[in-house]
Amino acid sequence: MTTNTGNGQSQEPISNLEYDFVTVLHNKAEAVKAYDIYIKDAEQVGSQPCVELFQKLRQSDIEQAQEVRRHLQEVLQHGKM
C-alpha cells in the first residue's frame, strides 16, 4: 500500500500494517459468517459432532477477530504496537 514520491517520503492513505490488520479482520468476519451456514448444514443432517466443531471454530475466529481489532486500534492510534 506504500507509494514513494521519489523524494524519500511516502504517501500512504493507510500503512501496510493497518492494511494487513484490516484484511485479517475482514477475513475473520467472513469466516464467522460462513460458519453460521456450516452450522445450519450440520444441524439439517443431524450431525451434532459437526455442529459442535463448527461452533468451536466459529468461537475461535470471533476471539481472534477481537484480538486483531485490539491490535488494529493500537496501530491506528500509535502507528505500531
mmCIF file of N, CA and C in Angstrom:
data_model
loop_
_atom_site.group_PDB
_atom_site.id
_atom_site.type_symbol
_atom_site.label_atom_id
_atom_site.label_comp_id
_atom_site.label_asym_id
_atom_site.label_seq_id
_atom_site.Cartn_x
_atom_site.Cartn_y
_atom_site.Cartn_z
ATOM 1 N N MET A 1 0.812 -1.197 0.000
ATOM 2 C CA MET A 1 0.000 0.000 0.000
ATOM 3 C C MET A 1 0.855 1.261 0.000
ATOM 4 N N THR A 2 2.139 1.138 0.192
ATOM 5 C CA THR A 2 3.007 2.300 0.257
ATOM 6 C C THR A 2 3.427 2.731 -1.130
ATOM 7 N N THR A 3 3.343 4.043 -1.388
ATOM 8 C CA THR A 3 3.852 4.590 -2.643
ATOM 9 C C THR A 3 4.917 5.617 -2.314
ATOM 10 N N ASN A 4 5.922 5.680 -3.155
ATOM 11 C CA ASN A 4 7.026 6.595 -2.942
ATOM 12 C C ASN A 4 6.895 7.787 -3.879
ATOM 13 N N THR A 5 7.175 8.976 -3.379
ATOM 14 C CA THR A 5 7.088 10.174 -4.196
ATOM 15 C C THR A 5 8.393 10.475 -4.906
ATOM 16 N N GLY A 6 9.438 9.735 -4.588
ATOM 17 C CA GLY A 6 10.733 9.981 -5.214
ATOM 18 C C GLY A 6 11.619 10.882 -4.378
ATOM 19 N N ASN A 7 11.075 11.563 -3.396
ATOM 20 C CA ASN A 7 11.886 12.455 -2.568
ATOM 21 C C ASN A 7 12.121 11.862 -1.178
ATOM 22 N N GLY A 8 11.929 10.537 -1.057
ATOM 23 C CA GLY A 8 12.183 9.879 0.214
ATOM 24 C C GLY A 8 10.970 9.829 1.133
ATOM 25 N N GLN A 9 9.912 10.508 0.759
ATOM 26 C CA GLN A 9 8.717 10.489 1.590
ATOM 27 C C GLN A 9 7.671 9.601 0.936
ATOM 28 N N SER A 10 6.917 8.930 1.768
ATOM 29 C CA SER A 10 5.880 8.065 1.235
ATOM 30 C C SER A 10 4.523 8.726 1.398
ATOM 31 N N GLN A 11 3.658 8.425 0.466
ATOM 32 C CA GLN A 11 2.280 8.887 0.552
ATOM 33 C C GLN A 11 1.429 7.650 0.767
ATOM 34 N N GLU A 12 0.980 7.461 1.984
ATOM 35 C CA GLU A 12 0.205 6.279 2.312
ATOM 36 C C GLU A 12 -1.133 6.688 2.887
ATOM 37 N N PRO A 13 -2.206 6.345 2.206
ATOM 38 C CA PRO A 13 -3.513 6.587 2.809
ATOM 39 C C PRO A 13 -3.729 5.654 3.989
ATOM 40 N N ILE A 14 -3.057 4.508 3.953
ATOM 41 C CA ILE A 14 -3.120 3.528 5.031
ATOM 42 C C ILE A 14 -1.790 2.783 5.022
ATOM 43 N N SER A 15 -1.243 2.546 6.194
ATOM 44 C CA SER A 15 0.051 1.855 6.251
ATOM 45 C C SER A 15 -0.120 0.384 5.913
ATOM 46 N N ASN A 16 0.980 -0.247 5.570
ATOM 47 C CA ASN A 16 0.938 -1.677 5.275
ATOM 48 C C ASN A 16 0.417 -2.467 6.470
ATOM 49 N N LEU A 17 0.852 -2.100 7.659
ATOM 50 C CA LEU A 17 0.424 -2.795 8.866
ATOM 51 C C LEU A 17 -1.076 -2.613 9.117
ATOM 52 N N GLU A 18 -1.564 -1.394 8.918
ATOM 53 C CA GLU A 18 -3.006 -1.153 9.052
ATOM 54 C C GLU A 18 -3.782 -1.988 8.033
ATOM 55 N N TYR A 19 -3.311 -1.988 6.815
ATOM 56 C CA TYR A 19 -3.953 -2.766 5.752
ATOM 57 C C TYR A 19 -3.980 -4.247 6.105
ATOM 58 N N ASP A 20 -2.858 -4.753 6.614
ATOM 59 C CA ASP A 20 -2.779 -6.164 6.988
ATOM 60 C C ASP A 20 -3.826 -6.513 8.045
ATOM 61 N N PHE A 21 -3.934 -5.679 9.076
ATOM 62 C CA PHE A 21 -4.901 -5.953 10.135
ATOM 63 C C PHE A 21 -6.341 -5.832 9.638
ATOM 64 N N VAL A 22 -6.612 -4.848 8.798
ATOM 65 C CA VAL A 22 -7.962 -4.697 8.236
ATOM 66 C C VAL A 22 -8.308 -5.926 7.396
ATOM 67 N N THR A 23 -7.349 -6.415 6.622
ATOM 68 C CA THR A 23 -7.572 -7.591 5.784
ATOM 69 C C THR A 23 -7.828 -8.835 6.622
ATOM 70 N N VAL A 24 -7.021 -9.034 7.651
ATOM 71 C CA VAL A 24 -7.225 -10.191 8.530
ATOM 72 C C VAL A 24 -8.579 -10.097 9.219
ATOM 73 N N LEU A 25 -8.935 -8.907 9.690
ATOM 74 C CA LEU A 25 -10.222 -8.721 10.357
ATOM 75 C C LEU A 25 -11.381 -9.029 9.400
ATOM 76 N N HIS A 26 -11.268 -8.574 8.175
ATOM 77 C CA HIS A 26 -12.294 -8.862 7.164
ATOM 78 C C HIS A 26 -12.411 -10.372 6.938
ATOM 79 N N ASN A 27 -11.281 -11.043 6.806
ATOM 80 C CA ASN A 27 -11.303 -12.485 6.571
ATOM 81 C C ASN A 27 -11.916 -13.240 7.746
ATOM 82 N N LYS A 28 -11.622 -12.810 8.958
ATOM 83 C CA LYS A 28 -12.214 -13.439 10.142
ATOM 84 C C LYS A 28 -13.724 -13.223 10.164
ATOM 85 N N ALA A 29 -14.168 -12.032 9.807
ATOM 86 C CA ALA A 29 -15.603 -11.742 9.787
ATOM 87 C C ALA A 29 -16.309 -12.610 8.741
ATOM 88 N N GLU A 30 -15.691 -12.786 7.597
ATOM 89 C CA GLU A 30 -16.258 -13.649 6.559
ATOM 90 C C GLU A 30 -16.313 -15.097 7.030
ATOM 91 N N ALA A 31 -15.289 -15.539 7.742
ATOM 92 C CA ALA A 31 -15.267 -16.913 8.251
ATOM 93 C C ALA A 31 -16.384 -17.136 9.264
ATOM 94 N N VAL A 32 -16.591 -16.175 10.147
ATOM 95 C CA VAL A 32 -17.656 -16.291 11.143
ATOM 96 C C VAL A 32 -19.008 -16.410 10.439
ATOM 97 N N LYS A 33 -19.205 -15.603 9.432
ATOM 98 C CA LYS A 33 -20.457 -15.654 8.668
ATOM 99 C C LYS A 33 -20.609 -17.024 7.987
ATOM 100 N N ALA A 34 -19.539 -17.553 7.442
ATOM 101 C CA ALA A 34 -19.593 -18.857 6.777
ATOM 102 C C ALA A 34 -19.896 -19.966 7.778
ATOM 103 N N TYR A 35 -19.331 -19.884 8.976
ATOM 104 C CA TYR A 35 -19.588 -20.921 9.979
ATOM 105 C C TYR A 35 -21.066 -20.987 10.338
ATOM 106 N N ASP A 36 -21.764 -19.870 10.308
ATOM 107 C CA ASP A 36 -23.209 -19.890 10.568
ATOM 108 C C ASP A 36 -23.915 -20.809 9.566
ATOM 109 N N ILE A 37 -23.495 -20.744 8.320
ATOM 110 C CA ILE A 37 -24.069 -21.602 7.275
ATOM 111 C C ILE A 37 -23.691 -23.062 7.521
ATOM 112 N N TYR A 38 -22.418 -23.292 7.858
ATOM 113 C CA TYR A 38 -21.955 -24.654 8.086
ATOM 114 C C TYR A 38 -22.682 -25.290 9.268
ATOM 115 N N ILE A 39 -22.931 -24.495 10.306
ATOM 116 C CA ILE A 39 -23.647 -24.994 11.478
ATOM 117 C C ILE A 39 -25.061 -25.412 11.083
ATOM 118 N N LYS A 40 -25.730 -24.583 10.318
ATOM 119 C CA LYS A 40 -27.086 -24.921 9.866
ATOM 120 C C LYS A 40 -27.077 -26.186 9.003
ATOM 121 N N ASP A 41 -26.082 -26.315 8.124
ATOM 122 C CA ASP A 41 -25.976 -27.514 7.293
ATOM 123 C C ASP A 41 -25.813 -28.763 8.156
ATOM 124 N N ALA A 42 -24.957 -28.684 9.161
ATOM 125 C CA ALA A 42 -24.728 -29.833 10.050
ATOM 126 C C ALA A 42 -25.976 -30.142 10.869
ATOM 127 N N GLU A 43 -26.704 -29.099 11.282
ATOM 128 C CA GLU A 43 -27.948 -29.311 12.018
ATOM 129 C C GLU A 43 -28.984 -30.004 11.142
ATOM 130 N N GLN A 44 -29.043 -29.627 9.872
ATOM 131 C CA GLN A 44 -30.027 -30.214 8.957
ATOM 132 C C GLN A 44 -29.826 -31.716 8.773
ATOM 133 N N VAL A 45 -28.576 -32.154 8.817
ATOM 134 C CA VAL A 45 -28.324 -33.592 8.660
ATOM 135 C C VAL A 45 -28.231 -34.299 10.006
ATOM 136 N N GLY A 46 -28.437 -33.548 11.090
ATOM 137 C CA GLY A 46 -28.443 -34.150 12.420
ATOM 138 C C GLY A 46 -27.086 -34.583 12.922
ATOM 139 N N SER A 47 -26.030 -33.890 12.520
ATOM 140 C CA SER A 47 -24.675 -34.247 12.945
ATOM 141 C C SER A 47 -24.214 -33.321 14.070
ATOM 142 N N GLN A 48 -24.546 -33.690 15.284
ATOM 143 C CA GLN A 48 -24.187 -32.868 16.443
ATOM 144 C C GLN A 48 -22.675 -32.703 16.605
ATOM 145 N N PRO A 49 -21.857 -33.746 16.363
ATOM 146 C CA PRO A 49 -20.404 -33.539 16.467
ATOM 147 C C PRO A 49 -19.904 -32.454 15.501
ATOM 148 N N CYS A 50 -20.488 -32.420 14.300
ATOM 149 C CA CYS A 50 -20.088 -31.395 13.325
ATOM 150 C C CYS A 50 -20.579 -30.021 13.759
ATOM 151 N N VAL A 51 -21.787 -29.960 14.286
ATOM 152 C CA VAL A 51 -22.317 -28.691 14.807
ATOM 153 C C VAL A 51 -21.372 -28.155 15.877
ATOM 154 N N GLU A 52 -20.982 -29.013 16.795
ATOM 155 C CA GLU A 52 -20.113 -28.589 17.895
ATOM 156 C C GLU A 52 -18.746 -28.143 17.404
ATOM 157 N N LEU A 53 -18.199 -28.846 16.418
ATOM 158 C CA LEU A 53 -16.903 -28.448 15.863
ATOM 159 C C LEU A 53 -17.003 -27.093 15.185
ATOM 160 N N PHE A 54 -18.023 -26.901 14.350
ATOM 161 C CA PHE A 54 -18.185 -25.616 13.677
ATOM 162 C C PHE A 54 -18.415 -24.486 14.685
ATOM 163 N N GLN A 55 -19.160 -24.756 15.743
ATOM 164 C CA GLN A 55 -19.361 -23.741 16.780
ATOM 165 C C GLN A 55 -18.051 -23.396 17.472
ATOM 166 N N LYS A 56 -17.241 -24.413 17.738
ATOM 167 C CA LYS A 56 -15.935 -24.202 18.372
ATOM 168 C C LYS A 56 -15.029 -23.363 17.455
ATOM 169 N N LEU A 57 -15.001 -23.711 16.181
ATOM 170 C CA LEU A 57 -14.169 -22.976 15.230
ATOM 171 C C LEU A 57 -14.664 -21.537 15.075
ATOM 172 N N ARG A 58 -15.984 -21.372 15.047
ATOM 173 C CA ARG A 58 -16.577 -20.029 14.945
ATOM 174 C C ARG A 58 -16.178 -19.179 16.142
ATOM 175 N N GLN A 59 -16.288 -19.757 17.339
ATOM 176 C CA GLN A 59 -15.925 -19.021 18.549
ATOM 177 C C GLN A 59 -14.448 -18.637 18.544
ATOM 178 N N SER A 60 -13.613 -19.540 18.062
ATOM 179 C CA SER A 60 -12.177 -19.255 17.971
ATOM 180 C C SER A 60 -11.918 -18.072 17.032
ATOM 181 N N ASP A 61 -12.603 -18.050 15.890
ATOM 182 C CA ASP A 61 -12.435 -16.933 14.952
ATOM 183 C C ASP A 61 -12.957 -15.625 15.541
ATOM 184 N N ILE A 62 -14.032 -15.690 16.310
ATOM 185 C CA ILE A 62 -14.544 -14.484 16.963
ATOM 186 C C ILE A 62 -13.507 -13.940 17.940
ATOM 187 N N GLU A 63 -12.921 -14.813 18.726
ATOM 188 C CA GLU A 63 -11.898 -14.382 19.692
ATOM 189 C C GLU A 63 -10.672 -13.825 18.983
ATOM 190 N N GLN A 64 -10.263 -14.468 17.897
ATOM 191 C CA GLN A 64 -9.126 -13.968 17.131
ATOM 192 C C GLN A 64 -9.440 -12.620 16.503
ATOM 193 N N ALA A 65 -10.650 -12.457 15.996
ATOM 194 C CA ALA A 65 -11.051 -11.173 15.408
ATOM 195 C C ALA A 65 -11.011 -10.075 16.455
ATOM 196 N N GLN A 66 -11.443 -10.378 17.666
ATOM 197 C CA GLN A 66 -11.403 -9.385 18.735
ATOM 198 C C GLN A 66 -9.962 -8.984 19.061
ATOM 199 N N GLU A 67 -9.062 -9.959 19.056
ATOM 200 C CA GLU A 67 -7.650 -9.654 19.307
ATOM 201 C C GLU A 67 -7.060 -8.816 18.179
ATOM 202 N N VAL A 68 -7.379 -9.175 16.945
ATOM 203 C CA VAL A 68 -6.902 -8.407 15.793
ATOM 204 C C VAL A 68 -7.428 -6.978 15.871
ATOM 205 N N ARG A 69 -8.675 -6.827 16.262
ATOM 206 C CA ARG A 69 -9.280 -5.498 16.380
ATOM 207 C C ARG A 69 -8.550 -4.651 17.414
ATOM 208 N N ARG A 70 -8.196 -5.261 18.544
ATOM 209 C CA ARG A 70 -7.431 -4.522 19.571
ATOM 210 C C ARG A 70 -6.076 -4.067 19.023
ATOM 211 N N HIS A 71 -5.414 -4.959 18.290
ATOM 212 C CA HIS A 71 -4.124 -4.600 17.696
ATOM 213 C C HIS A 71 -4.295 -3.488 16.668
ATOM 214 N N LEU A 72 -5.335 -3.587 15.846
ATOM 215 C CA LEU A 72 -5.594 -2.558 14.838
ATOM 216 C C LEU A 72 -5.822 -1.207 15.499
ATOM 217 N N GLN A 73 -6.587 -1.187 16.572
ATOM 218 C CA GLN A 73 -6.835 0.076 17.275
ATOM 219 C C GLN A 73 -5.528 0.674 17.786
ATOM 220 N N GLU A 74 -4.662 -0.170 18.305
ATOM 221 C CA GLU A 74 -3.363 0.301 18.811
ATOM 222 C C GLU A 74 -2.515 0.862 17.664
ATOM 223 N N VAL A 75 -2.501 0.160 16.552
ATOM 224 C CA VAL A 75 -1.723 0.610 15.385
ATOM 225 C C VAL A 75 -2.298 1.915 14.852
ATOM 226 N N LEU A 76 -3.609 2.038 14.801
ATOM 227 C CA LEU A 76 -4.229 3.276 14.314
ATOM 228 C C LEU A 76 -3.898 4.454 15.219
ATOM 229 N N GLN A 77 -3.819 4.215 16.511
ATOM 230 C CA GLN A 77 -3.537 5.290 17.454
ATOM 231 C C GLN A 77 -2.070 5.667 17.524
ATOM 232 N N HIS A 78 -1.193 4.636 17.400
ATOM 233 C CA HIS A 78 0.231 4.882 17.635
ATOM 234 C C HIS A 78 1.143 4.547 16.461
ATOM 235 N N GLY A 79 0.588 3.985 15.407
ATOM 236 C CA GLY A 79 1.390 3.642 14.243
ATOM 237 C C GLY A 79 2.101 2.311 14.360
ATOM 238 N N LYS A 80 2.064 1.711 15.551
ATOM 239 C CA LYS A 80 2.690 0.405 15.768
ATOM 240 C C LYS A 80 2.212 -0.130 17.107
ATOM 241 N N MET A 81 2.633 -1.332 17.428
ATOM 242 C CA MET A 81 2.305 -1.937 18.722
ATOM 243 C C MET A 81 3.360 -1.548 19.732
#
